[in-house]
Coordinates of C-alpha atoms in Angstrom, one line a residue:
Chain B
M1 CA 103.1 -20.2 52.1
R2 CA 103.8 -18.0 49.2
L3 CA 101.3 -17.5 46.4
E4 CA 101.8 -15.6 43.0
L5 CA 98.6 -14.4 41.4
G6 CA 99.2 -14.0 37.6
N7 CA 96.6 -11.4 36.5
I8 CA 95.6 -11.6 32.9
L9 CA 93.6 -8.5 32.1
I10 CA 90.6 -9.4 29.8
K11 CA 89.1 -6.5 27.8
D12 CA 86.4 -8.5 26.2
V13 CA 84.8 -11.9 26.2
Q14 CA 83.0 -13.4 23.1
F15 CA 81.5 -16.6 21.7
G16 CA 83.4 -18.4 19.2
A17 CA 84.7 -22.0 18.3
N18 CA 88.4 -21.0 18.8
Q19 CA 88.4 -20.9 22.5
G20 CA 91.2 -19.2 24.6
V21 CA 92.9 -15.9 25.5
S22 CA 94.5 -13.6 22.8
G23 CA 95.3 -9.9 23.0
G24 CA 93.1 -9.7 26.1
I25 CA 90.1 -11.3 24.5
L26 CA 88.6 -14.3 26.0
T27 CA 86.8 -16.8 23.7
V28 CA 84.5 -19.1 24.9
D29 CA 82.5 -21.7 22.8
P30 CA 78.8 -22.0 24.5
A31 CA 78.3 -25.3 23.0
K32 CA 81.3 -26.8 24.6
L33 CA 80.5 -25.4 27.8
R34 CA 76.9 -26.7 27.7
E35 CA 78.2 -29.9 26.9
M36 CA 80.4 -30.0 29.8
I37 CA 77.5 -28.8 32.2
L38 CA 75.0 -31.3 30.9
E39 CA 77.4 -34.3 31.5
D40 CA 75.6 -33.9 35.1
D41 CA 72.1 -35.5 34.5
R42 CA 70.8 -33.6 37.4
I43 CA 70.9 -30.6 35.1
A44 CA 68.3 -30.7 32.3
G45 CA 69.0 -27.3 30.6
A46 CA 71.9 -24.7 30.5
V47 CA 71.6 -21.5 28.6
V48 CA 74.8 -19.9 28.4
E49 CA 74.7 -15.9 27.9
L50 CA 77.0 -13.0 28.0
A51 CA 76.6 -9.9 30.1
K52 CA 78.7 -7.0 29.8
P53 CA 79.0 -3.7 31.7
G54 CA 76.7 -1.0 30.4
E55 CA 74.2 -3.5 28.7
S56 CA 70.6 -3.4 29.5
A57 CA 70.5 -6.9 31.0
R58 CA 69.3 -8.3 34.4
I59 CA 70.7 -11.5 35.8
T60 CA 68.2 -13.1 38.4
P61 CA 68.1 -15.1 40.4
V62 CA 71.9 -15.3 40.8
K63 CA 73.0 -18.3 42.6
D64 CA 76.9 -17.8 42.6
V65 CA 79.6 -15.7 41.0
I66 CA 83.0 -17.3 40.6
E67 CA 86.3 -16.0 39.3
P68 CA 88.0 -18.2 36.4
R69 CA 91.2 -19.3 37.4
V70 CA 93.9 -22.0 36.9
K71 CA 96.6 -23.7 39.1
V72 CA 99.7 -23.4 37.1
E73 CA 101.8 -24.9 39.9
C74 CA 101.2 -26.5 43.3
G75 CA 97.7 -27.7 44.1
E76 CA 94.2 -28.0 42.5
M77 CA 91.4 -25.9 41.3
F78 CA 88.8 -25.8 44.1
P79 CA 90.2 -28.6 46.1
G80 CA 87.6 -31.2 47.5
M81 CA 85.0 -30.1 45.1
V82 CA 86.3 -29.7 41.4
G83 CA 89.9 -30.9 41.9
K84 CA 91.3 -33.5 44.3
V85 CA 91.9 -32.9 48.0
A86 CA 95.1 -30.8 48.1
T87 CA 96.3 -28.0 50.1
V88 CA 96.1 -24.5 48.1
G89 CA 97.7 -21.2 48.8
E90 CA 101.2 -22.0 47.4
G91 CA 102.8 -21.7 43.9
R92 CA 101.4 -19.9 40.8
T93 CA 97.6 -19.3 40.0
H94 CA 96.5 -17.5 36.9
V95 CA 93.5 -15.3 37.1
L96 CA 91.3 -14.0 34.2
K97 CA 90.8 -10.7 35.9
G98 CA 87.7 -8.8 34.7
V99 CA 85.5 -12.0 34.3
A100 CA 83.1 -14.0 36.1
V101 CA 81.0 -17.1 35.8
V102 CA 77.5 -16.3 37.1
T103 CA 75.0 -19.0 37.8
A104 CA 71.4 -18.5 37.9
G105 CA 68.5 -20.5 38.6
K106 CA 65.2 -20.9 40.5
I107 CA 66.2 -23.5 43.3
V108 CA 63.5 -22.0 45.7
G109 CA 60.7 -20.0 44.7
F110 CA 61.4 -17.0 46.8
Q111 CA 64.8 -16.6 45.8
E112 CA 66.3 -13.1 45.0
G113 CA 69.9 -12.3 43.8
I114 CA 69.9 -9.5 40.9
I115 CA 72.6 -8.2 39.0
D116 CA 71.8 -5.3 36.8
M117 CA 74.4 -4.4 34.2
T118 CA 73.3 -0.8 34.0
G119 CA 71.3 1.8 35.8
P120 CA 70.9 2.5 39.5
G121 CA 71.0 -1.1 40.4
A122 CA 74.4 -1.7 38.7
E123 CA 75.8 0.8 41.3
Y124 CA 75.0 -1.5 44.1
T125 CA 76.8 -4.5 42.9
P126 CA 80.4 -5.0 42.0
F127 CA 79.5 -7.8 39.6
S128 CA 78.0 -5.1 37.1
K129 CA 81.7 -4.1 36.3
L130 CA 82.7 -7.5 35.1
L131 CA 82.3 -9.4 31.9
N132 CA 80.1 -12.1 32.9
V133 CA 79.4 -15.5 31.6
C134 CA 76.1 -16.5 32.6
L135 CA 74.8 -20.1 33.0
V136 CA 70.8 -20.3 33.6
L137 CA 70.3 -23.9 35.0
E138 CA 67.3 -25.8 34.7
P139 CA 67.0 -28.7 36.9
A140 CA 66.0 -32.5 35.8
E141 CA 62.3 -33.1 36.4
G142 CA 61.5 -34.0 40.1
L143 CA 65.0 -32.7 41.5
K144 CA 64.6 -31.8 45.0
P145 CA 66.0 -28.4 46.0
H146 CA 68.9 -29.7 47.8
E147 CA 70.1 -31.7 44.7
Y148 CA 69.6 -28.9 42.5
E149 CA 71.5 -26.6 44.9
A150 CA 74.5 -29.1 44.7
A151 CA 74.2 -29.4 41.0
A152 CA 74.0 -25.9 40.3
R153 CA 77.2 -25.2 42.7
M154 CA 79.0 -27.8 41.0
A155 CA 78.2 -26.4 37.6
G156 CA 79.5 -22.9 38.3
L157 CA 82.7 -24.3 39.9
K158 CA 83.3 -26.6 36.8
A159 CA 82.4 -23.8 34.4
A160 CA 84.9 -21.4 36.2
A161 CA 87.7 -24.2 36.2
Y162 CA 87.1 -24.9 32.5
I163 CA 87.3 -21.5 31.5
G164 CA 90.3 -20.7 33.8
E165 CA 92.1 -23.4 32.0
F166 CA 92.5 -21.1 28.9
A167 CA 94.8 -18.8 31.2
R168 CA 97.4 -21.5 31.7
S169 CA 100.0 -20.6 29.2
V170 CA 99.1 -16.9 28.8
T171 CA 101.8 -14.5 30.2
P172 CA 100.2 -12.5 33.0
D173 CA 99.8 -8.7 32.7
S174 CA 100.9 -8.4 36.3
I175 CA 101.8 -10.7 39.2
E176 CA 101.1 -10.1 42.8
V177 CA 102.9 -12.0 45.5
Y178 CA 101.5 -12.8 48.9
E179 CA 103.3 -14.6 51.6
T180 CA 102.7 -15.7 55.1
K181 CA 105.5 -17.7 57.0
P182 CA 105.0 -20.5 59.5
L183 CA 103.7 -18.9 62.8
L184 CA 106.9 -18.6 64.9
Q185 CA 108.6 -17.2 61.8
Q186 CA 106.0 -14.8 60.9
V187 CA 105.7 -13.5 64.3
Q188 CA 109.7 -12.9 64.2
Q189 CA 109.6 -11.2 60.9
Y190 CA 108.0 -8.0 62.3
P191 CA 108.5 -8.2 66.1
N192 CA 107.7 -4.7 66.7
L193 CA 104.4 -4.5 64.8
P194 CA 101.0 -5.5 66.3
K195 CA 100.0 -9.2 65.3
V196 CA 96.8 -9.0 63.7
G197 CA 94.4 -11.9 62.6
Y198 CA 91.2 -12.3 60.8
V199 CA 88.3 -14.0 62.2
Y200 CA 86.3 -15.1 59.0
M201 CA 82.8 -16.2 60.0
L202 CA 81.1 -18.5 57.4
Q203 CA 77.3 -18.8 57.1
T204 CA 76.5 -22.5 57.9
Q205 CA 72.8 -22.9 58.4
G206 CA 71.4 -25.4 55.9
L207 CA 70.0 -25.2 52.5
L208 CA 71.0 -22.1 50.6
H209 CA 73.0 -21.0 53.7
D210 CA 75.9 -23.3 53.6
T211 CA 79.8 -22.8 52.9
Y212 CA 82.5 -25.3 52.1
V213 CA 86.0 -25.6 53.3
Y214 CA 88.2 -27.9 51.1
G215 CA 84.8 -29.6 50.3
V216 CA 83.9 -29.9 53.8
D217 CA 80.4 -28.5 54.8
A218 CA 81.7 -25.7 57.3
K219 CA 78.9 -26.5 59.7
K220 CA 80.7 -29.8 60.5
I221 CA 84.1 -28.1 61.4
V222 CA 85.4 -26.5 64.6
P223 CA 87.1 -23.1 64.2
T224 CA 90.7 -23.5 62.6
I225 CA 93.5 -21.8 61.3
L226 CA 94.3 -21.1 57.5
Y227 CA 97.0 -19.3 55.7
P228 CA 95.4 -16.2 54.3
T229 CA 96.7 -17.4 50.8
E230 CA 94.5 -20.6 51.2
V231 CA 91.5 -18.5 51.1
M232 CA 92.8 -16.4 48.1
D233 CA 93.3 -19.7 46.3
G234 CA 90.0 -21.6 46.3
A235 CA 89.8 -23.1 49.8
I236 CA 86.6 -21.6 50.6
L237 CA 83.6 -22.0 48.4
S238 CA 80.0 -20.6 48.6
G239 CA 76.7 -22.5 48.7
N240 CA 75.0 -19.6 49.9
C241 CA 72.6 -17.0 48.0
V242 CA 69.7 -15.8 50.3
S243 CA 69.5 -13.1 51.3
A244 CA 71.6 -11.9 48.3
C245 CA 72.9 -8.6 49.6
D246 CA 75.2 -10.0 52.4
K247 CA 76.1 -13.3 51.4
N248 CA 79.5 -14.2 50.3
T249 CA 79.8 -15.6 46.6
T250 CA 82.7 -17.5 45.8
Y251 CA 84.2 -14.7 44.2
H252 CA 84.2 -12.8 47.5
H253 CA 86.1 -15.5 48.9
Q254 CA 88.6 -15.6 46.2
N255 CA 88.8 -11.7 46.5
N256 CA 88.2 -11.0 50.0
P257 CA 89.1 -7.3 50.5
I258 CA 90.0 -7.6 54.3
I259 CA 92.7 -10.1 53.6
N260 CA 93.8 -7.9 50.7
E261 CA 94.0 -5.0 52.8
L262 CA 95.5 -6.6 55.7
Y263 CA 98.4 -7.9 53.2
N264 CA 98.8 -4.2 51.9
Q265 CA 99.4 -3.2 55.7
H266 CA 101.7 -6.2 56.4
G267 CA 105.0 -5.1 57.4
K268 CA 104.1 -1.5 57.2
E269 CA 101.4 -1.1 60.2
L270 CA 101.0 -4.6 61.4
N271 CA 102.0 -8.0 61.3
F272 CA 99.2 -10.1 59.6
V273 CA 99.5 -13.6 61.2
G274 CA 96.7 -15.6 59.8
V275 CA 93.1 -16.3 59.3
I276 CA 90.8 -18.2 61.8
I277 CA 87.7 -19.5 60.2
T278 CA 84.5 -20.2 62.2
N279 CA 80.9 -21.0 61.4
E280 CA 77.6 -19.6 62.3
N281 CA 75.4 -22.5 63.5
V282 CA 71.7 -23.0 64.6
F283 CA 72.2 -24.5 67.7
L284 CA 73.2 -22.5 70.6
M285 CA 75.6 -25.1 71.9
D286 CA 77.5 -25.0 68.6
K287 CA 77.6 -21.1 68.8
E288 CA 79.0 -21.3 72.1
R289 CA 81.6 -23.8 71.2
S290 CA 82.6 -22.1 68.0
S291 CA 83.1 -18.8 69.9
D292 CA 85.1 -20.4 72.6
W293 CA 87.3 -21.7 69.9
S294 CA 87.9 -18.7 68.0
A295 CA 88.8 -16.8 71.0
K296 CA 91.2 -19.6 72.3
L297 CA 92.8 -19.6 68.9
T298 CA 93.2 -15.8 69.0
E299 CA 95.0 -16.2 72.4
Y300 CA 97.1 -19.3 71.0
L301 CA 98.3 -17.2 68.2
G302 CA 99.4 -14.5 70.6
L303 CA 97.3 -11.9 68.6
D304 CA 97.0 -8.2 69.6
A305 CA 93.9 -7.5 67.4
V306 CA 91.5 -9.0 65.1
I307 CA 89.0 -8.0 62.3
I308 CA 85.9 -10.0 62.6
S309 CA 83.6 -10.3 59.6
Q310 CA 80.1 -11.7 59.6
E311 CA 77.9 -13.2 57.0
G312 CA 74.2 -12.5 57.1
F313 CA 71.9 -11.1 59.6
G314 CA 69.8 -12.0 62.6
N315 CA 71.1 -15.1 64.6
P316 CA 74.5 -14.6 63.1
D317 CA 74.7 -11.5 65.0
T318 CA 74.7 -13.7 68.1
D319 CA 77.8 -15.5 66.8
L320 CA 79.2 -12.0 66.0
I321 CA 78.7 -10.6 69.4
M322 CA 80.0 -14.0 71.2
N323 CA 83.1 -14.1 69.1
C324 CA 83.6 -10.2 69.8
K325 CA 83.0 -10.5 73.7
K326 CA 84.9 -13.6 74.3
I327 CA 88.1 -12.4 72.2
E328 CA 88.0 -8.9 73.9
R329 CA 88.0 -10.8 77.2
K330 CA 91.4 -12.5 76.1
G331 CA 92.7 -9.1 75.7
V332 CA 92.6 -8.9 71.9
K333 CA 91.0 -5.8 70.4
T334 CA 88.5 -6.4 67.9
V335 CA 86.9 -4.5 64.9
I336 CA 83.6 -6.2 63.7
V337 CA 82.3 -5.8 60.2
T338 CA 78.6 -6.3 59.7
D339 CA 75.7 -4.9 57.7
E340 CA 72.3 -3.3 59.0
Y341 CA 68.6 -3.9 58.8
A342 CA 67.6 -0.6 60.1
G343 CA 64.4 0.0 58.5
R344 CA 63.7 2.0 55.3
D345 CA 64.3 5.2 57.0
G346 CA 67.6 3.9 58.5
M347 CA 66.3 4.8 62.1
S348 CA 65.6 1.5 63.9
Q349 CA 68.1 -0.6 65.7
S350 CA 70.5 -2.1 63.2
L351 CA 71.5 -5.6 64.7
A352 CA 69.6 -8.3 66.6
D353 CA 72.3 -8.4 69.3
A354 CA 75.0 -6.0 70.8
D355 CA 77.3 -5.5 73.6
P356 CA 79.4 -2.5 75.0
L357 CA 82.6 -4.5 74.1
A358 CA 81.7 -4.1 70.3
D359 CA 82.8 -0.7 70.3
A360 CA 84.4 -0.5 66.9
T361 CA 82.1 -1.5 64.0
V362 CA 82.3 -1.1 60.3
T363 CA 78.9 -1.4 58.3
G364 CA 78.3 -2.5 54.8
G365 CA 75.1 -0.5 54.6
N366 CA 71.4 -0.9 55.2
A367 CA 69.8 -3.8 53.5
N368 CA 66.4 -2.2 53.9
E369 CA 66.9 0.8 51.7
V370 CA 64.5 0.7 48.8
I371 CA 65.4 1.0 45.3
L372 CA 63.5 1.4 42.1
L373 CA 65.1 -1.1 39.4
P374 CA 64.1 0.1 35.8
P375 CA 63.2 -2.5 33.2
M376 CA 66.0 -4.0 31.3
Q377 CA 65.9 -5.0 27.6
R378 CA 67.0 -8.4 28.5
V379 CA 66.5 -10.7 31.3
I380 CA 69.2 -13.7 31.9
G381 CA 67.2 -15.9 34.1
M382 CA 63.7 -15.4 35.2
L383 CA 61.3 -13.1 36.8
D384 CA 58.5 -15.5 37.3
Y385 CA 58.4 -15.0 41.0
T386 CA 59.8 -11.6 41.7
D387 CA 56.8 -10.6 43.5
K388 CA 57.7 -13.4 46.1
I389 CA 61.4 -12.6 46.8
A390 CA 62.9 -12.0 49.9
G391 CA 63.4 -8.3 50.1
G392 CA 60.3 -7.8 47.7
F393 CA 56.7 -7.3 48.5
D394 CA 53.3 -7.7 46.8
G395 CA 53.6 -5.5 43.7
S396 CA 57.4 -5.5 43.5
L397 CA 57.5 -6.5 39.9
R398 CA 55.5 -3.9 37.9
P399 CA 53.8 -4.5 34.6
D400 CA 56.7 -2.7 32.7
G401 CA 59.3 -5.1 34.1
S402 CA 60.6 -2.6 36.6
I403 CA 61.2 -3.7 40.2
E404 CA 60.8 -1.8 43.5
A405 CA 62.3 -3.7 46.5
E406 CA 64.8 -3.3 49.1
I407 CA 68.4 -3.5 48.2
Q408 CA 68.8 -6.9 49.9
V409 CA 67.7 -8.2 46.8
I410 CA 70.8 -7.2 44.8
T411 CA 73.7 -9.6 44.9
G412 CA 76.5 -8.3 47.2
A413 CA 74.7 -4.8 47.9
T414 CA 75.8 -4.8 51.5
N415 CA 78.5 -7.4 51.4
E416 CA 80.0 -7.6 54.9
L417 CA 83.6 -8.0 53.6
G418 CA 83.4 -4.3 52.3
F419 CA 83.5 -5.6 48.6
M420 CA 81.3 -2.8 47.2
K421 CA 81.1 0.9 46.5
I422 CA 78.9 2.0 49.4
S423 CA 80.9 4.3 51.7
A424 CA 80.4 7.2 54.2
V425 CA 81.3 10.5 53.7
E426 CA 81.7 13.4 56.0
L427 CA 79.5 16.7 55.1
Chain P
M1 CA 69.8 -39.5 71.1
Q2 CA 68.7 -36.2 72.9
N3 CA 65.1 -35.5 72.6
Y4 CA 63.7 -32.0 72.4
I5 CA 60.3 -30.1 72.7
I6 CA 59.8 -29.0 69.1
I7 CA 57.6 -25.8 69.0
T8 CA 56.6 -25.4 65.3
N9 CA 53.9 -24.1 63.0
N10 CA 55.9 -26.0 60.0
P11 CA 53.8 -28.9 58.7
L12 CA 57.1 -30.5 57.2
T13 CA 58.7 -30.4 60.7
A14 CA 55.6 -31.8 62.1
R15 CA 55.4 -34.5 59.7
N16 CA 58.9 -35.7 60.1
A17 CA 59.7 -35.2 63.7
A18 CA 60.7 -38.7 65.4
S19 CA 58.3 -39.7 68.1
N20 CA 61.2 -39.3 70.9
N21 CA 60.5 -35.8 70.6
V22 CA 57.7 -33.7 72.2
L23 CA 56.0 -32.2 69.3
R24 CA 54.0 -29.1 69.8
Y25 CA 52.5 -28.3 66.4
Y26 CA 50.5 -25.1 66.1
E27 CA 49.1 -25.2 62.6
G28 CA 48.3 -21.6 61.1
V29 CA 49.6 -19.5 63.9
D30 CA 52.2 -16.7 63.1
I31 CA 55.8 -16.5 64.0
L32 CA 55.4 -14.0 66.9
S33 CA 52.9 -16.5 68.4
I34 CA 55.4 -19.2 68.1
L35 CA 58.0 -17.1 69.7
T36 CA 55.5 -16.0 72.7
I37 CA 54.8 -19.7 73.2
V38 CA 58.6 -20.5 73.3
R39 CA 58.9 -17.5 76.0
A40 CA 56.4 -19.2 78.0
N41 CA 58.1 -22.4 78.0
I42 CA 61.3 -20.8 79.2
H43 CA 59.2 -19.2 81.9
E44 CA 58.3 -22.9 83.0
G45 CA 61.9 -23.9 83.2
H46 CA 62.8 -25.2 79.6
K47 CA 66.0 -23.9 77.9
L48 CA 66.4 -23.0 74.4
A49 CA 68.4 -25.5 72.1
T50 CA 68.2 -23.4 69.1
H51 CA 68.3 -19.8 68.2
P52 CA 65.0 -18.3 67.8
L53 CA 65.9 -16.3 65.0
T54 CA 67.1 -18.7 62.1
S55 CA 68.2 -18.6 58.6
S56 CA 68.6 -15.4 56.5
I57 CA 64.8 -15.4 55.8
K58 CA 63.7 -12.5 57.7
P59 CA 60.6 -12.9 60.2
N60 CA 58.5 -11.0 57.8
E61 CA 59.3 -13.2 54.8
T62 CA 58.3 -16.7 55.9
P63 CA 55.3 -18.0 57.7
Y64 CA 57.5 -20.9 59.4
K65 CA 59.3 -21.0 62.5
T66 CA 60.6 -24.1 64.4
V67 CA 62.4 -23.8 67.8
L68 CA 64.0 -26.5 69.8
M69 CA 64.0 -26.6 73.6
Y70 CA 65.5 -29.1 76.0
S71 CA 62.7 -31.1 77.4
R72 CA 64.4 -31.2 80.8
K73 CA 63.2 -28.5 83.2
G74 CA 65.0 -26.6 85.6
S75 CA 65.4 -23.1 86.9
L76 CA 64.8 -20.1 84.9
C77 CA 67.4 -19.6 82.1
V78 CA 67.8 -15.9 81.9
E79 CA 70.0 -16.3 78.7
S80 CA 67.2 -18.0 76.9
L81 CA 64.7 -15.3 78.4
E82 CA 67.0 -12.6 76.8
M83 CA 67.6 -14.2 73.7
V84 CA 63.9 -14.7 72.9
E85 CA 62.8 -11.4 74.2
S86 CA 65.3 -10.1 71.6
A87 CA 64.0 -12.3 69.0
I88 CA 60.3 -11.1 69.7
R89 CA 61.7 -7.3 69.4
V90 CA 63.2 -8.0 66.0
T91 CA 60.2 -9.8 64.9
E92 CA 57.9 -7.0 65.9
K93 CA 60.2 -4.6 64.3
F94 CA 60.1 -6.5 60.9
V95 CA 56.4 -7.1 61.0
Q96 CA 55.5 -3.7 61.9
R97 CA 57.8 -2.2 59.1
Q98 CA 56.7 -4.4 56.4
P99 CA 53.7 -6.6 57.4
P100 CA 53.9 -10.2 56.0
R101 CA 52.1 -11.0 52.6
S102 CA 48.8 -12.8 52.6
W103 CA 50.2 -16.3 52.9
D104 CA 46.8 -17.9 51.9
S105 CA 47.3 -16.3 48.5
M106 CA 51.0 -17.6 48.0
P107 CA 51.7 -20.3 45.7
Q108 CA 52.0 -23.8 47.3
K109 CA 55.5 -24.1 45.7
I110 CA 56.9 -21.2 47.5
L111 CA 55.3 -22.3 50.8
D112 CA 56.7 -25.5 50.2
D113 CA 60.1 -24.1 49.6
L114 CA 60.0 -21.9 52.7
A115 CA 59.0 -24.8 54.9
I116 CA 62.1 -26.9 53.6
I117 CA 64.4 -24.0 54.6
D118 CA 62.9 -23.9 58.0
Y119 CA 62.9 -27.8 58.4
D120 CA 66.5 -28.2 57.0
M121 CA 68.2 -26.4 59.9
I122 CA 67.1 -28.5 62.3
K123 CA 66.3 -32.0 60.6
Q124 CA 69.5 -33.9 61.7
W125 CA 68.5 -33.5 65.5
I126 CA 64.7 -34.4 65.2
T127 CA 64.7 -37.2 62.8

């Protein structure tokens, strides 16, 4: 499978009636965008606002972040959700690079998810560096949280596809090509390099904790194999936003840095054979079955090593360790990627589960670290329950609009794909 | 349909559980107490069906917890015991570090939403 990503570098985004991309400037008509979103009668109101890097703006509570794209050839946008069911990961996709659609709305009262466009909080989220087209979505009266979540999820995806369409006829500034061959050919291409796979754990535990694969709720799948380009091309979509620091937005799935880096090393240090997707369920029987299958698939693919990334904290630690142990026992080396809840001083046990076989670990940071977010001139969304958010505490929201909370309130702060700027340095 | 012992302090779970299950509803008790009750059931020979830590809402961020156990009794399940002991340790750690809010003063809308998140994870098996 061969995917061409045509990147169109966007320098600025503005509102205007003449929609499209010209000279690196994206123009969006907010009235038309709103009209399209309000076609769904589950949504009673949609406010469209722009948030640019460096502006004194706070977006909250963030539901999802999505990169606007268009399938120029082969496949559908967000198959099984916006587009028809079709396999993606092939042909040409145009990307409006530097832009994101950000959806916000209070689906449940304790929901966090903050993107600050400037100040100390901005350093903790990669989305502060993007030109964000924000949609604040109000539900129809009496709408249940499940229906509101589904409507908000669809509104974001439809908006990203709508804006992405403006990229169809634009000549990309750069074209990146990614290719993975059918398994036996791929193994033969670099016979002397270690065969490396990626075990991609998807959060699947119910409302605000779900992920979708080609439109299927991933709690209903058994682990399976994808070409890496399928993931890059919209096969996996987020329904997931609490707690915000370590949940993968759709943008994360579209731009998974583990997949990118494995491709960077493909043919040099390793042979990147494919992606195994698996889920994180509530029932112990399901955890056993899924980890059995992910281990079995690493064996079936003949892998020498895998990277395993987790999504979330707590009981997914059990899935992570089950995957790690069972895969190691197949003779396949593992590196796990997680984050930590190690207390505000970072001194406590970091994970809820552990095993001696998990001896190679990468962390996305300590979600309990406390941060003071200064007031912003503009709030896109609402702060009405900020004292009640996960990661906040009584008195979190101060009268001047500043917020003292753990960094788990910040969207993407301790992302377990490594999609952020936190890193370790040796002193 | 498999029936379960439902150990919960969540009124939404208690209201909706189908009658073929064994409902043990502990109104108003905290999460740590729920886990301690679960542990006692494990010592009596029941096995865990669901993981005692659930969702991304941390143990000090919600008042509600529902755990499903298999109603059939057998010999002590060491794996279940280790899992609940670990969950108790994690819960104690979170609660000691940042005690939960006073739930009595929490708006009902937020309590309802927290109840939905806990219930949503297990509803398909108990209704």
